[in-house]
mmCIF file with all atom_site columns, C-alpha atoms and ligand atoms in Angstrom:
data_model
loop_
_atom_site.group_PDB
_atom_site.id
_atom_site.type_symbol
_atom_site.label_atom_id
_atom_site.label_alt_id
_atom_site.label_comp_id
_atom_site.label_asym_id
_atom_site.label_entity_id
_atom_site.label_seq_id
_atom_site.pdbx_PDB_ins_code
_atom_site.Cartn_x
_atom_site.Cartn_y
_atom_site.Cartn_z
_atom_site.occupancy
_atom_site.B_iso_or_equiv
_atom_site.pdbx_formal_charge
_atom_site.auth_seq_id
_atom_site.auth_comp_id
_atom_site.auth_asym_id
_atom_site.auth_atom_id
_atom_site.pdbx_PDB_model_num
ATOM   1   C CA  . MET A 1 1   ? -5.487  1.239   17.164  1.00 0.00 ? 272 MET A CA  1
ATOM   2   C CA  . LYS A 1 2   ? -5.812  3.419   14.144  1.00 0.00 ? 273 LYS A CA  1
ATOM   3   C CA  . ALA A 1 3   ? -4.680  2.004   10.824  1.00 0.00 ? 274 ALA A CA  1
ATOM   4   C CA  . LEU A 1 4   ? -4.242  4.237   7.800   1.00 0.00 ? 275 LEU A CA  1
ATOM   5   C CA  . ILE A 1 5   ? -4.070  2.878   4.272   1.00 0.00 ? 276 ILE A CA  1
ATOM   6   C CA  . ILE A 1 6   ? -2.590  5.295   1.755   1.00 0.00 ? 277 ILE A CA  1
ATOM   7   C CA  . TYR A 1 7   ? -2.885  4.359   -1.899  1.00 0.00 ? 278 TYR A CA  1
ATOM   8   C CA  . ASP A 1 8   ? -2.497  5.692   -5.405  1.00 0.00 ? 279 ASP A CA  1
ATOM   9   C CA  . SER A 1 9   ? -4.604  4.317   -8.221  1.00 0.00 ? 280 SER A CA  1
ATOM   10  C CA  . ASN A 1 10  ? -4.843  5.208   -11.912 1.00 0.00 ? 281 ASN A CA  1
ATOM   11  C CA  . PHE A 1 11  ? -7.728  2.895   -12.847 1.00 0.00 ? 282 PHE A CA  1
ATOM   12  C CA  . GLY A 1 12  ? -9.280  2.020   -9.468  1.00 0.00 ? 283 GLY A CA  1
ATOM   13  C CA  . ASN A 1 13  ? -7.790  -1.415  -8.865  1.00 0.00 ? 284 ASN A CA  1
ATOM   14  C CA  . THR A 1 14  ? -5.351  -0.422  -6.115  1.00 0.00 ? 285 THR A CA  1
ATOM   15  C CA  . LYS A 1 15  ? -8.148  1.544   -4.451  1.00 0.00 ? 286 LYS A CA  1
ATOM   16  C CA  . LYS A 1 16  ? -10.278 -1.622  -4.404  1.00 0.00 ? 287 LYS A CA  1
ATOM   17  C CA  . ILE A 1 17  ? -7.501  -3.496  -2.592  1.00 0.00 ? 288 ILE A CA  1
ATOM   18  C CA  . ALA A 1 18  ? -7.027  -0.594  -0.156  1.00 0.00 ? 289 ALA A CA  1
ATOM   19  C CA  . ASP A 1 19  ? -10.760 -0.570  0.597   1.00 0.00 ? 290 ASP A CA  1
ATOM   20  C CA  . ALA A 1 20  ? -10.823 -4.359  1.084   1.00 0.00 ? 291 ALA A CA  1
ATOM   21  C CA  . LEU A 1 21  ? -7.962  -4.034  3.578   1.00 0.00 ? 292 LEU A CA  1
ATOM   22  C CA  . LYS A 1 22  ? -9.810  -1.242  5.370   1.00 0.00 ? 293 LYS A CA  1
ATOM   23  C CA  . ASP A 1 23  ? -12.954 -3.387  5.612   1.00 0.00 ? 294 ASP A CA  1
ATOM   24  C CA  . ALA A 1 24  ? -10.904 -6.259  7.043   1.00 0.00 ? 295 ALA A CA  1
ATOM   25  C CA  . PHE A 1 25  ? -9.877  -4.013  9.931   1.00 0.00 ? 296 PHE A CA  1
ATOM   26  C CA  . ASP A 1 26  ? -13.498 -3.776  11.120  1.00 0.00 ? 297 ASP A CA  1
ATOM   27  C CA  . GLY A 1 27  ? -13.926 -0.039  11.520  1.00 0.00 ? 298 GLY A CA  1
ATOM   28  C CA  . ASN A 1 28  ? -10.447 0.546   12.947  1.00 0.00 ? 299 ASN A CA  1
ATOM   29  C CA  . ALA A 1 29  ? -8.961  1.712   9.678   1.00 0.00 ? 300 ALA A CA  1
ATOM   30  C CA  . MET A 1 30  ? -9.296  4.380   7.056   1.00 0.00 ? 301 MET A CA  1
ATOM   31  C CA  . SER A 1 31  ? -8.231  4.252   3.420   1.00 0.00 ? 302 SER A CA  1
ATOM   32  C CA  . LYS A 1 32  ? -7.212  7.462   1.740   1.00 0.00 ? 303 LYS A CA  1
ATOM   33  C CA  . SER A 1 33  ? -5.858  8.505   -1.652  1.00 0.00 ? 304 SER A CA  1
ATOM   34  C CA  . VAL A 1 34  ? -2.297  9.785   -1.445  1.00 0.00 ? 305 VAL A CA  1
ATOM   35  C CA  . ASN A 1 35  ? -3.614  12.977  -3.053  1.00 0.00 ? 306 ASN A CA  1
ATOM   36  C CA  . ASP A 1 36  ? -5.652  13.689  0.095   1.00 0.00 ? 307 ASP A CA  1
ATOM   37  C CA  . PHE A 1 37  ? -2.890  12.836  2.572   1.00 0.00 ? 308 PHE A CA  1
ATOM   38  C CA  . LYS A 1 38  ? -1.957  15.461  5.164   1.00 0.00 ? 309 LYS A CA  1
ATOM   39  C CA  . SER A 1 39  ? 1.027   15.142  7.459   1.00 0.00 ? 310 SER A CA  1
ATOM   40  C CA  . GLU A 1 40  ? -1.247  15.354  10.557  1.00 0.00 ? 311 GLU A CA  1
ATOM   41  C CA  . ASP A 1 41  ? -2.880  12.097  9.414   1.00 0.00 ? 312 ASP A CA  1
ATOM   42  C CA  . LEU A 1 42  ? 0.117   10.271  10.861  1.00 0.00 ? 313 LEU A CA  1
ATOM   43  C CA  . ASN A 1 43  ? -0.198  11.823  14.310  1.00 0.00 ? 314 ASN A CA  1
ATOM   44  C CA  . ASP A 1 44  ? -2.511  9.161   15.740  1.00 0.00 ? 315 ASP A CA  1
ATOM   45  C CA  . THR A 1 45  ? -1.642  6.382   13.291  1.00 0.00 ? 316 THR A CA  1
ATOM   46  C CA  . LYS A 1 46  ? -0.297  3.146   14.751  1.00 0.00 ? 317 LYS A CA  1
ATOM   47  C CA  . LEU A 1 47  ? -0.192  1.223   11.485  1.00 0.00 ? 318 LEU A CA  1
ATOM   48  C CA  . LEU A 1 48  ? 0.451   2.636   8.026   1.00 0.00 ? 319 LEU A CA  1
ATOM   49  C CA  . ILE A 1 49  ? -0.123  0.524   4.925   1.00 0.00 ? 320 ILE A CA  1
ATOM   50  C CA  . VAL A 1 50  ? 0.995   1.999   1.610   1.00 0.00 ? 321 VAL A CA  1
ATOM   51  C CA  . GLY A 1 51  ? -0.099  0.645   -1.769  1.00 0.00 ? 322 GLY A CA  1
ATOM   52  C CA  . SER A 1 52  ? 0.744   1.581   -5.330  1.00 0.00 ? 323 SER A CA  1
ATOM   53  C CA  . PRO A 1 53  ? 0.275   0.268   -8.841  1.00 0.00 ? 324 PRO A CA  1
ATOM   54  C CA  . ILE A 1 54  ? 3.622   -0.685  -10.381 1.00 0.00 ? 325 ILE A CA  1
ATOM   55  C CA  . ASN A 1 55  ? 4.351   1.863   -13.083 1.00 0.00 ? 326 ASN A CA  1
ATOM   56  C CA  . ALA A 1 56  ? 7.564   1.150   -14.990 1.00 0.00 ? 327 ALA A CA  1
ATOM   57  C CA  . TRP A 1 57  ? 8.934   -1.139  -12.234 1.00 0.00 ? 328 TRP A CA  1
ATOM   58  C CA  . ARG A 1 58  ? 8.380   1.469   -9.537  1.00 0.00 ? 329 ARG A CA  1
ATOM   59  C CA  . PRO A 1 59  ? 5.711   2.983   -7.320  1.00 0.00 ? 330 PRO A CA  1
ATOM   60  C CA  . THR A 1 60  ? 3.826   5.873   -8.969  1.00 0.00 ? 331 THR A CA  1
ATOM   61  C CA  . LYS A 1 61  ? 5.233   9.399   -8.887  1.00 0.00 ? 332 LYS A CA  1
ATOM   62  C CA  . ASN A 1 62  ? 2.647   10.420  -6.272  1.00 0.00 ? 333 ASN A CA  1
ATOM   63  C CA  . ILE A 1 63  ? 3.622   7.604   -3.913  1.00 0.00 ? 334 ILE A CA  1
ATOM   64  C CA  . THR A 1 64  ? 7.317   8.263   -4.470  1.00 0.00 ? 335 THR A CA  1
ATOM   65  C CA  . LYS A 1 65  ? 6.773   11.935  -3.632  1.00 0.00 ? 336 LYS A CA  1
ATOM   66  C CA  . PHE A 1 66  ? 4.792   11.008  -0.525  1.00 0.00 ? 337 PHE A CA  1
ATOM   67  C CA  . LEU A 1 67  ? 7.571   8.686   0.671   1.00 0.00 ? 338 LEU A CA  1
ATOM   68  C CA  . THR A 1 68  ? 10.287  11.238  -0.070  1.00 0.00 ? 339 THR A CA  1
ATOM   69  C CA  . GLN A 1 69  ? 8.460   13.823  2.017   1.00 0.00 ? 340 GLN A CA  1
ATOM   70  C CA  . LEU A 1 70  ? 8.570   11.601  5.117   1.00 0.00 ? 341 LEU A CA  1
ATOM   71  C CA  . ASP A 1 71  ? 11.657  12.695  6.966   1.00 0.00 ? 342 ASP A CA  1
ATOM   72  C CA  . ALA A 1 72  ? 14.119  10.283  8.550   1.00 0.00 ? 343 ALA A CA  1
ATOM   73  C CA  . THR A 1 73  ? 12.137  9.830   11.772  1.00 0.00 ? 344 THR A CA  1
ATOM   74  C CA  . ARG A 1 74  ? 8.509   10.512  10.725  1.00 0.00 ? 345 ARG A CA  1
ATOM   75  C CA  . MET A 1 75  ? 7.616   6.812   10.869  1.00 0.00 ? 346 MET A CA  1
ATOM   76  C CA  . LYS A 1 76  ? 9.203   6.212   14.278  1.00 0.00 ? 347 LYS A CA  1
ATOM   77  C CA  . GLY A 1 77  ? 6.826   4.230   16.484  1.00 0.00 ? 348 GLY A CA  1
ATOM   78  C CA  . ILE A 1 78  ? 4.561   3.401   13.533  1.00 0.00 ? 349 ILE A CA  1
ATOM   79  C CA  . LYS A 1 79  ? 4.169   -0.140  12.267  1.00 0.00 ? 350 LYS A CA  1
ATOM   80  C CA  . ALA A 1 80  ? 4.078   -0.455  8.490   1.00 0.00 ? 351 ALA A CA  1
ATOM   81  C CA  . ALA A 1 81  ? 3.390   -2.694  5.511   1.00 0.00 ? 352 ALA A CA  1
ATOM   82  C CA  . ALA A 1 82  ? 3.392   -2.235  1.743   1.00 0.00 ? 353 ALA A CA  1
ATOM   83  C CA  . PHE A 1 83  ? 1.659   -3.714  -1.286  1.00 0.00 ? 354 PHE A CA  1
ATOM   84  C CA  . ASP A 1 84  ? 1.487   -3.141  -5.002  1.00 0.00 ? 355 ASP A CA  1
ATOM   85  C CA  . THR A 1 85  ? -0.753  -4.097  -7.910  1.00 0.00 ? 356 THR A CA  1
ATOM   86  C CA  . ARG A 1 86  ? 0.799   -5.505  -11.053 1.00 0.00 ? 357 ARG A CA  1
ATOM   87  C CA  . VAL A 1 87  ? 0.233   -7.474  -14.217 1.00 0.00 ? 358 VAL A CA  1
ATOM   88  C CA  . ARG A 1 88  ? 1.366   -11.098 -14.414 1.00 0.00 ? 359 ARG A CA  1
ATOM   89  C CA  . SER A 1 89  ? 4.780   -10.768 -16.027 1.00 0.00 ? 360 SER A CA  1
ATOM   90  C CA  . LEU A 1 90  ? 8.275   -12.052 -15.406 1.00 0.00 ? 361 LEU A CA  1
ATOM   91  C CA  . ILE A 1 91  ? 9.491   -8.465  -15.609 1.00 0.00 ? 362 ILE A CA  1
ATOM   92  C CA  . SER A 1 92  ? 6.843   -6.850  -13.395 1.00 0.00 ? 363 SER A CA  1
ATOM   93  C CA  . GLY A 1 93  ? 9.333   -5.396  -10.970 1.00 0.00 ? 364 GLY A CA  1
ATOM   94  C CA  . ASN A 1 94  ? 8.443   -4.886  -7.317  1.00 0.00 ? 365 ASN A CA  1
ATOM   95  C CA  . ALA A 1 95  ? 7.103   -1.553  -6.111  1.00 0.00 ? 366 ALA A CA  1
ATOM   96  C CA  . ALA A 1 96  ? 6.017   -2.885  -2.707  1.00 0.00 ? 367 ALA A CA  1
ATOM   97  C CA  . LYS A 1 97  ? 9.585   -3.733  -1.707  1.00 0.00 ? 368 LYS A CA  1
ATOM   98  C CA  . LYS A 1 98  ? 10.740  -0.234  -2.668  1.00 0.00 ? 369 LYS A CA  1
ATOM   99  C CA  . ILE A 1 99  ? 7.921   1.285   -0.612  1.00 0.00 ? 370 ILE A CA  1
ATOM   100 C CA  . ALA A 1 100 ? 8.717   -0.902  2.400   1.00 0.00 ? 371 ALA A CA  1
ATOM   101 C CA  . LYS A 1 101 ? 12.383  0.055   2.255   1.00 0.00 ? 372 LYS A CA  1
ATOM   102 C CA  . GLN A 1 102 ? 11.552  3.750   2.327   1.00 0.00 ? 373 GLN A CA  1
ATOM   103 C CA  . LEU A 1 103 ? 9.078   3.336   5.159   1.00 0.00 ? 374 LEU A CA  1
ATOM   104 C CA  . GLN A 1 104 ? 11.800  1.541   7.081   1.00 0.00 ? 375 GLN A CA  1
ATOM   105 C CA  . ASN A 1 105 ? 14.318  4.278   6.228   1.00 0.00 ? 376 ASN A CA  1
ATOM   106 C CA  . SER A 1 106 ? 11.910  6.756   7.818   1.00 0.00 ? 377 SER A CA  1
ATOM   107 C CA  . GLY A 1 107 ? 11.889  4.759   11.042  1.00 0.00 ? 378 GLY A CA  1
ATOM   108 C CA  . GLY A 1 108 ? 8.851   2.561   10.390  1.00 0.00 ? 379 GLY A CA  1
ATOM   109 C CA  . GLU A 1 109 ? 8.695   -1.019  11.640  1.00 0.00 ? 380 GLU A CA  1
ATOM   110 C CA  . ILE A 1 110 ? 7.777   -3.350  8.769   1.00 0.00 ? 381 ILE A CA  1
ATOM   111 C CA  . ILE A 1 111 ? 5.550   -6.057  10.242  1.00 0.00 ? 382 ILE A CA  1
ATOM   112 C CA  . ALA A 1 112 ? 4.471   -8.054  7.178   1.00 0.00 ? 383 ALA A CA  1
ATOM   113 C CA  . GLU A 1 113 ? 5.960   -9.492  4.007   1.00 0.00 ? 384 GLU A CA  1
ATOM   114 C CA  . THR A 1 114 ? 5.263   -7.213  1.066   1.00 0.00 ? 385 THR A CA  1
ATOM   115 C CA  . ILE A 1 115 ? 2.643   -8.502  -1.360  1.00 0.00 ? 386 ILE A CA  1
ATOM   116 C CA  . GLY A 1 116 ? 1.681   -7.933  -4.995  1.00 0.00 ? 387 GLY A CA  1
ATOM   117 C CA  . PHE A 1 117 ? -1.930  -8.230  -6.176  1.00 0.00 ? 388 PHE A CA  1
ATOM   118 C CA  . PHE A 1 118 ? -2.586  -9.129  -9.792  1.00 0.00 ? 389 PHE A CA  1
ATOM   119 C CA  . VAL A 1 119 ? -4.675  -7.287  -12.353 1.00 0.00 ? 390 VAL A CA  1
ATOM   120 C CA  . ASN A 1 120 ? -5.704  -8.651  -15.744 1.00 0.00 ? 391 ASN A CA  1
ATOM   121 C CA  . GLY A 1 121 ? -4.277  -5.974  -18.046 1.00 0.00 ? 392 GLY A CA  1
ATOM   122 C CA  . ASN A 1 122 ? -3.184  -2.419  -17.290 1.00 0.00 ? 393 ASN A CA  1
ATOM   123 C CA  . GLU A 1 123 ? -6.689  -1.197  -16.474 1.00 0.00 ? 394 GLU A CA  1
ATOM   124 C CA  . GLY A 1 124 ? -7.729  -4.313  -14.603 1.00 0.00 ? 395 GLY A CA  1
ATOM   125 C CA  . PRO A 1 125 ? -9.962  -5.789  -13.470 1.00 0.00 ? 396 PRO A CA  1
ATOM   126 C CA  . LEU A 1 126 ? -8.359  -7.402  -10.444 1.00 0.00 ? 397 LEU A CA  1
ATOM   127 C CA  . ALA A 1 127 ? -7.627  -11.077 -10.995 1.00 0.00 ? 398 ALA A CA  1
ATOM   128 C CA  . GLU A 1 128 ? -10.040 -13.514 -9.412  1.00 0.00 ? 399 GLU A CA  1
ATOM   129 C CA  . GLY A 1 129 ? -9.510  -14.053 -5.691  1.00 0.00 ? 400 GLY A CA  1
ATOM   130 C CA  . GLU A 1 130 ? -7.344  -10.988 -5.090  1.00 0.00 ? 401 GLU A CA  1
ATOM   131 C CA  . LEU A 1 131 ? -9.829  -9.236  -2.789  1.00 0.00 ? 402 LEU A CA  1
ATOM   132 C CA  . GLU A 1 132 ? -9.939  -12.380 -0.651  1.00 0.00 ? 403 GLU A CA  1
ATOM   133 C CA  . ARG A 1 133 ? -6.139  -12.524 -0.695  1.00 0.00 ? 404 ARG A CA  1
ATOM   134 C CA  . ALA A 1 134 ? -6.123  -8.918  0.539   1.00 0.00 ? 405 ALA A CA  1
ATOM   135 C CA  . LYS A 1 135 ? -8.341  -9.907  3.462   1.00 0.00 ? 406 LYS A CA  1
ATOM   136 C CA  . GLU A 1 136 ? -5.987  -12.774 4.332   1.00 0.00 ? 407 GLU A CA  1
ATOM   137 C CA  . TRP A 1 137 ? -3.014  -10.402 4.236   1.00 0.00 ? 408 TRP A CA  1
ATOM   138 C CA  . ALA A 1 138 ? -4.879  -7.989  6.528   1.00 0.00 ? 409 ALA A CA  1
ATOM   139 C CA  . LYS A 1 139 ? -5.453  -10.828 9.001   1.00 0.00 ? 410 LYS A CA  1
ATOM   140 C CA  . LYS A 1 140 ? -1.730  -11.621 9.023   1.00 0.00 ? 411 LYS A CA  1
ATOM   141 C CA  . ILE A 1 141 ? -0.970  -7.977  9.736   1.00 0.00 ? 412 ILE A CA  1
ATOM   142 C CA  . GLN A 1 142 ? -3.547  -7.865  12.520  1.00 0.00 ? 413 GLN A CA  1
ATOM   143 C CA  . SER A 1 143 ? -1.950  -10.877 14.156  1.00 0.00 ? 414 SER A CA  1
ATOM   144 C CA  . LYS A 1 144 ? 1.340   -8.955  14.419  1.00 0.00 ? 415 LYS A CA  1
ATOM   145 C CA  . LEU A 1 145 ? -0.139  -5.875  16.096  1.00 0.00 ? 416 LEU A CA  1
HETATM 146 C C1  . FMN B 2 .   ? 2.371   3.472   -17.667 1.00 0.00 ? 597 FMN B C1  1
HETATM 147 C C2  . FMN B 2 .   ? 2.181   2.117   -17.022 1.00 0.00 ? 597 FMN B C2  1
HETATM 148 C C3  . FMN B 2 .   ? 3.305   1.396   -16.636 1.00 0.00 ? 597 FMN B C3  1
HETATM 149 C C4  . FMN B 2 .   ? 3.158   0.128   -16.050 1.00 0.00 ? 597 FMN B C4  1
HETATM 150 N N1  . FMN B 2 .   ? 4.274   -0.580  -15.666 1.00 0.00 ? 597 FMN B N1  1
HETATM 151 C C5  . FMN B 2 .   ? 4.121   -1.790  -15.062 1.00 0.00 ? 597 FMN B C5  1
HETATM 152 C C6  . FMN B 2 .   ? 5.264   -2.529  -14.625 1.00 0.00 ? 597 FMN B C6  1
HETATM 153 O O1  . FMN B 2 .   ? 6.422   -2.103  -14.745 1.00 0.00 ? 597 FMN B O1  1
HETATM 154 N N2  . FMN B 2 .   ? 5.052   -3.727  -14.040 1.00 0.00 ? 597 FMN B N2  1
HETATM 155 C C7  . FMN B 2 .   ? 3.795   -4.244  -13.867 1.00 0.00 ? 597 FMN B C7  1
HETATM 156 O O2  . FMN B 2 .   ? 3.669   -5.354  -13.349 1.00 0.00 ? 597 FMN B O2  1
HETATM 157 N N3  . FMN B 2 .   ? 2.702   -3.574  -14.273 1.00 0.00 ? 597 FMN B N3  1
HETATM 158 C C8  . FMN B 2 .   ? 2.829   -2.359  -14.856 1.00 0.00 ? 597 FMN B C8  1
HETATM 159 N N4  . FMN B 2 .   ? 1.718   -1.656  -15.250 1.00 0.00 ? 597 FMN B N4  1
HETATM 160 C C9  . FMN B 2 .   ? 0.389   -2.217  -14.964 1.00 0.00 ? 597 FMN B C9  1
HETATM 161 C C10 . FMN B 2 .   ? -0.105  -1.632  -13.655 1.00 0.00 ? 597 FMN B C10 1
HETATM 162 O O3  . FMN B 2 .   ? 0.475   -2.327  -12.587 1.00 0.00 ? 597 FMN B O3  1
HETATM 163 C C11 . FMN B 2 .   ? -1.638  -1.652  -13.590 1.00 0.00 ? 597 FMN B C11 1
HETATM 164 O O4  . FMN B 2 .   ? -2.086  -0.683  -14.498 1.00 0.00 ? 597 FMN B O4  1
HETATM 165 C C12 . FMN B 2 .   ? -2.117  -1.309  -12.175 1.00 0.00 ? 597 FMN B C12 1
HETATM 166 O O5  . FMN B 2 .   ? -1.855  -2.350  -11.288 1.00 0.00 ? 597 FMN B O5  1
HETATM 167 C C13 . FMN B 2 .   ? -3.590  -1.003  -12.144 1.00 0.00 ? 597 FMN B C13 1
HETATM 168 O O6  . FMN B 2 .   ? -3.855  -0.454  -10.877 1.00 0.00 ? 597 FMN B O6  1
HETATM 169 P P1  . FMN B 2 .   ? -4.708  0.889   -10.741 1.00 0.00 ? 597 FMN B P1  1
HETATM 170 O O7  . FMN B 2 .   ? -6.035  0.599   -11.364 1.00 0.00 ? 597 FMN B O7  1
HETATM 171 O O8  . FMN B 2 .   ? -4.823  1.123   -9.293  1.00 0.00 ? 597 FMN B O8  1
HETATM 172 O O9  . FMN B 2 .   ? -3.973  1.989   -11.448 1.00 0.00 ? 597 FMN B O9  1
HETATM 173 C C14 . FMN B 2 .   ? 1.854   -0.415  -15.852 1.00 0.00 ? 597 FMN B C14 1
HETATM 174 C C15 . FMN B 2 .   ? 0.734   0.332   -16.244 1.00 0.00 ? 597 FMN B C15 1
HETATM 175 C C16 . FMN B 2 .   ? 0.886   1.579   -16.824 1.00 0.00 ? 597 FMN B C16 1
HETATM 176 C C17 . FMN B 2 .   ? -0.344  2.353   -17.233 1.00 0.00 ? 597 FMN B C17 1
#
């Protein structure tokens, strides 16, 4: 099984979550900035996890571009999950759900509930316990593989 975690991150917090997820997969996963993504990366990927900070109620422009570039069948046969990072606010929005929908539209099979990880302020740091919560989420995903 090869799991690929694609993330965008302005201040490093989403990268920290992506790396914690990667570590939870015990050497079977790779985390990569969306800026370094190449289409061939998906060729031997069985599980794709995509994460983005919420920026103005949406995924970042880079993640949106990445998702738009996936054609209607690119995710066929690939299991998928999505997360975002956000501040604690009643009007945070939900980027993870938007990501999951697009992954599904490209033929991906969503295998876990989307999740949002909290940061304390725009630049972080991550709220206490969020790295552990990421590991728990990774375990749930692993149990569905
Ligand atoms: C321009 C901008 C817009 C943002 N919009 C939202 C938002 O709509 N909802 C939210 O919960 N957080 C918002 N945030 C906070 C980000 O979610 C936070 O900066 C991000 O999770 C940090 O992750 P990163 O270090 O990976 O960039 C915004 C931050 C910036 C800089």
